[in-house]
Amino acid sequence: MNKKELVDAIIDRVGDRKTATEAVNAVLDAIQQAVASGDKVSITGFGAFEMVHKPARTARNPSTGDPIKVAESWAPKFRPGADFRDQVNAGGKASSKRK
């Protein structure tokens, strides 16, 4: 599902495409801004978004084996909540039975 499909999925709940688009954009923007500023965003039953630090390290070029210095960075991380994991697990079991 992409952003357009997400907007289409909530149109019936909010009334029209413009309102649905604004709602999706507002939620995504709020999550992005909070995580970028270092806050953790927890949505009960869904999961948590947070920023994690990746320290500088030495990696290897796979074709030559030469060491490469990788600079430190910060990255977003998502951890699904228990309800979300259970729902995905149940869906995975159901789809594997259909094959």
mmCIF file of C-alpha atoms in Angstrom:
data_model
loop_
_atom_site.group_PDB
_atom_site.id
_atom_site.type_symbol
_atom_site.label_atom_id
_atom_site.label_comp_id
_atom_site.label_asym_id
_atom_site.label_seq_id
_atom_site.Cartn_x
_atom_site.Cartn_y
_atom_site.Cartn_z
ATOM 1 C CA MET A 1 0.000 0.000 0.000
ATOM 2 C CA ASN A 2 1.372 3.392 -0.959
ATOM 3 C CA LYS A 3 0.303 6.854 0.235
ATOM 4 C CA LYS A 4 -2.421 7.244 -2.425
ATOM 5 C CA GLU A 5 -3.894 3.862 -1.535
ATOM 6 C CA LEU A 6 -3.841 4.802 2.155
ATOM 7 C CA VAL A 7 -5.749 8.011 1.383
ATOM 8 C CA ASP A 8 -8.258 5.994 -0.679
ATOM 9 C CA ALA A 9 -8.703 3.560 2.222
ATOM 10 C CA ILE A 10 -9.762 6.290 4.666
ATOM 11 C CA ILE A 11 -11.945 8.436 2.382
ATOM 12 C CA ASP A 12 -15.133 6.672 3.571
ATOM 13 C CA ARG A 13 -14.279 7.432 7.208
ATOM 14 C CA VAL A 14 -13.523 11.144 6.802
ATOM 15 C CA GLY A 15 -15.831 12.139 3.956
ATOM 16 C CA ASP A 16 -13.752 13.330 0.999
ATOM 17 C CA ARG A 17 -10.354 12.982 -0.687
ATOM 18 C CA LYS A 18 -9.083 16.422 0.380
ATOM 19 C CA THR A 19 -9.772 15.780 4.065
ATOM 20 C CA ALA A 20 -8.294 12.274 3.846
ATOM 21 C CA THR A 21 -5.140 13.582 2.137
ATOM 22 C CA GLU A 22 -4.731 16.333 4.754
ATOM 23 C CA ALA A 23 -5.205 13.807 7.577
ATOM 24 C CA VAL A 24 -2.599 11.390 6.200
ATOM 25 C CA ASN A 25 -0.134 14.216 5.509
ATOM 26 C CA ALA A 26 -0.645 15.703 8.988
ATOM 27 C CA VAL A 27 -0.042 12.385 10.755
ATOM 28 C CA LEU A 28 3.049 11.530 8.690
ATOM 29 C CA ASP A 29 4.471 15.049 9.065
ATOM 30 C CA ALA A 30 3.950 15.030 12.845
ATOM 31 C CA ILE A 31 5.678 11.641 13.176
ATOM 32 C CA GLN A 32 8.600 12.702 10.971
ATOM 33 C CA GLN A 33 9.143 15.986 12.829
ATOM 34 C CA ALA A 34 8.951 14.357 16.257
ATOM 35 C CA VAL A 35 11.384 11.559 15.392
ATOM 36 C CA ALA A 36 13.785 13.959 13.637
ATOM 37 C CA SER A 37 13.897 16.087 16.799
ATOM 38 C CA GLY A 38 14.763 13.040 18.902
ATOM 39 C CA ASP A 39 11.332 12.245 20.347
ATOM 40 C CA LYS A 40 9.881 8.746 20.465
ATOM 41 C CA VAL A 41 6.401 8.412 18.962
ATOM 42 C CA SER A 42 4.399 5.542 20.469
ATOM 43 C CA ILE A 43 1.000 4.594 19.092
ATOM 44 C CA THR A 44 -0.627 2.035 21.384
ATOM 45 C CA GLY A 45 -1.479 -1.164 19.536
ATOM 46 C CA PHE A 46 0.441 -0.080 16.424
ATOM 47 C CA GLY A 47 4.069 0.531 17.338
ATOM 48 C CA ALA A 48 6.800 3.015 18.116
ATOM 49 C CA PHE A 49 8.925 5.251 15.915
ATOM 50 C CA GLU A 50 12.278 6.449 17.246
ATOM 51 C CA MET A 51 15.669 7.710 16.161
ATOM 52 C CA VAL A 52 18.708 5.460 16.632
ATOM 53 C CA HIS A 53 22.404 6.328 16.524
ATOM 54 C CA LYS A 54 24.696 4.326 14.282
ATOM 55 C CA PRO A 55 28.302 4.922 15.370
ATOM 56 C CA ALA A 56 31.173 5.272 12.915
ATOM 57 C CA ARG A 57 32.616 1.939 11.864
ATOM 58 C CA THR A 58 34.966 0.264 9.451
ATOM 59 C CA ALA A 59 33.364 -1.842 6.716
ATOM 60 C CA ARG A 60 34.849 -3.844 3.853
ATOM 61 C CA ASN A 61 34.503 -3.378 0.126
ATOM 62 C CA PRO A 62 33.044 -6.755 -0.928
ATOM 63 C CA SER A 63 34.833 -6.859 -4.275
ATOM 64 C CA THR A 64 38.337 -5.798 -3.130
ATOM 65 C CA GLY A 65 38.283 -6.486 0.604
ATOM 66 C CA ASP A 66 39.682 -3.010 1.303
ATOM 67 C CA PRO A 67 38.522 -1.337 4.527
ATOM 68 C CA ILE A 68 36.106 1.587 4.161
ATOM 69 C CA LYS A 69 35.332 4.129 6.875
ATOM 70 C CA VAL A 70 31.583 4.604 7.355
ATOM 71 C CA ALA A 71 30.632 7.848 9.102
ATOM 72 C CA GLU A 72 28.284 7.911 12.073
ATOM 73 C CA SER A 73 24.635 8.518 11.268
ATOM 74 C CA TRP A 74 21.168 8.706 12.752
ATOM 75 C CA ALA A 75 18.309 6.643 11.353
ATOM 76 C CA PRO A 76 14.596 6.200 12.000
ATOM 77 C CA LYS A 77 13.505 2.900 13.531
ATOM 78 C CA PHE A 78 10.057 1.337 13.819
ATOM 79 C CA ARG A 79 9.147 -1.331 16.362
ATOM 80 C CA PRO A 80 5.698 -2.855 15.854
ATOM 81 C CA GLY A 81 3.388 -3.200 18.849
ATOM 82 C CA ALA A 82 2.092 -6.540 20.113
ATOM 83 C CA ASP A 83 -1.356 -6.119 18.531
ATOM 84 C CA PHE A 84 0.178 -5.254 15.144
ATOM 85 C CA ARG A 85 2.593 -8.219 15.323
ATOM 86 C CA ASP A 86 -0.264 -10.574 16.223
ATOM 87 C CA GLN A 87 -2.390 -9.321 13.331
ATOM 88 C CA VAL A 88 0.491 -9.707 10.839
ATOM 89 C CA ASN A 89 1.296 -13.152 12.215
ATOM 90 C CA ALA A 90 -2.342 -14.253 11.835
ATOM 91 C CA GLY A 91 -2.432 -12.840 8.288
ATOM 92 C CA GLY A 92 0.786 -14.630 7.376
ATOM 93 C CA LYS A 93 -0.561 -17.940 8.609
ATOM 94 C CA ALA A 94 -3.793 -17.443 6.654
ATOM 95 C CA SER A 95 -1.990 -16.533 3.423
ATOM 96 C CA SER A 96 0.400 -19.503 3.696
ATOM 97 C CA LYS A 97 -2.591 -21.868 3.895
ATOM 98 C CA ARG A 98 -3.948 -20.468 0.610
ATOM 99 C CA LYS A 99 -0.803 -21.380 -1.348
#
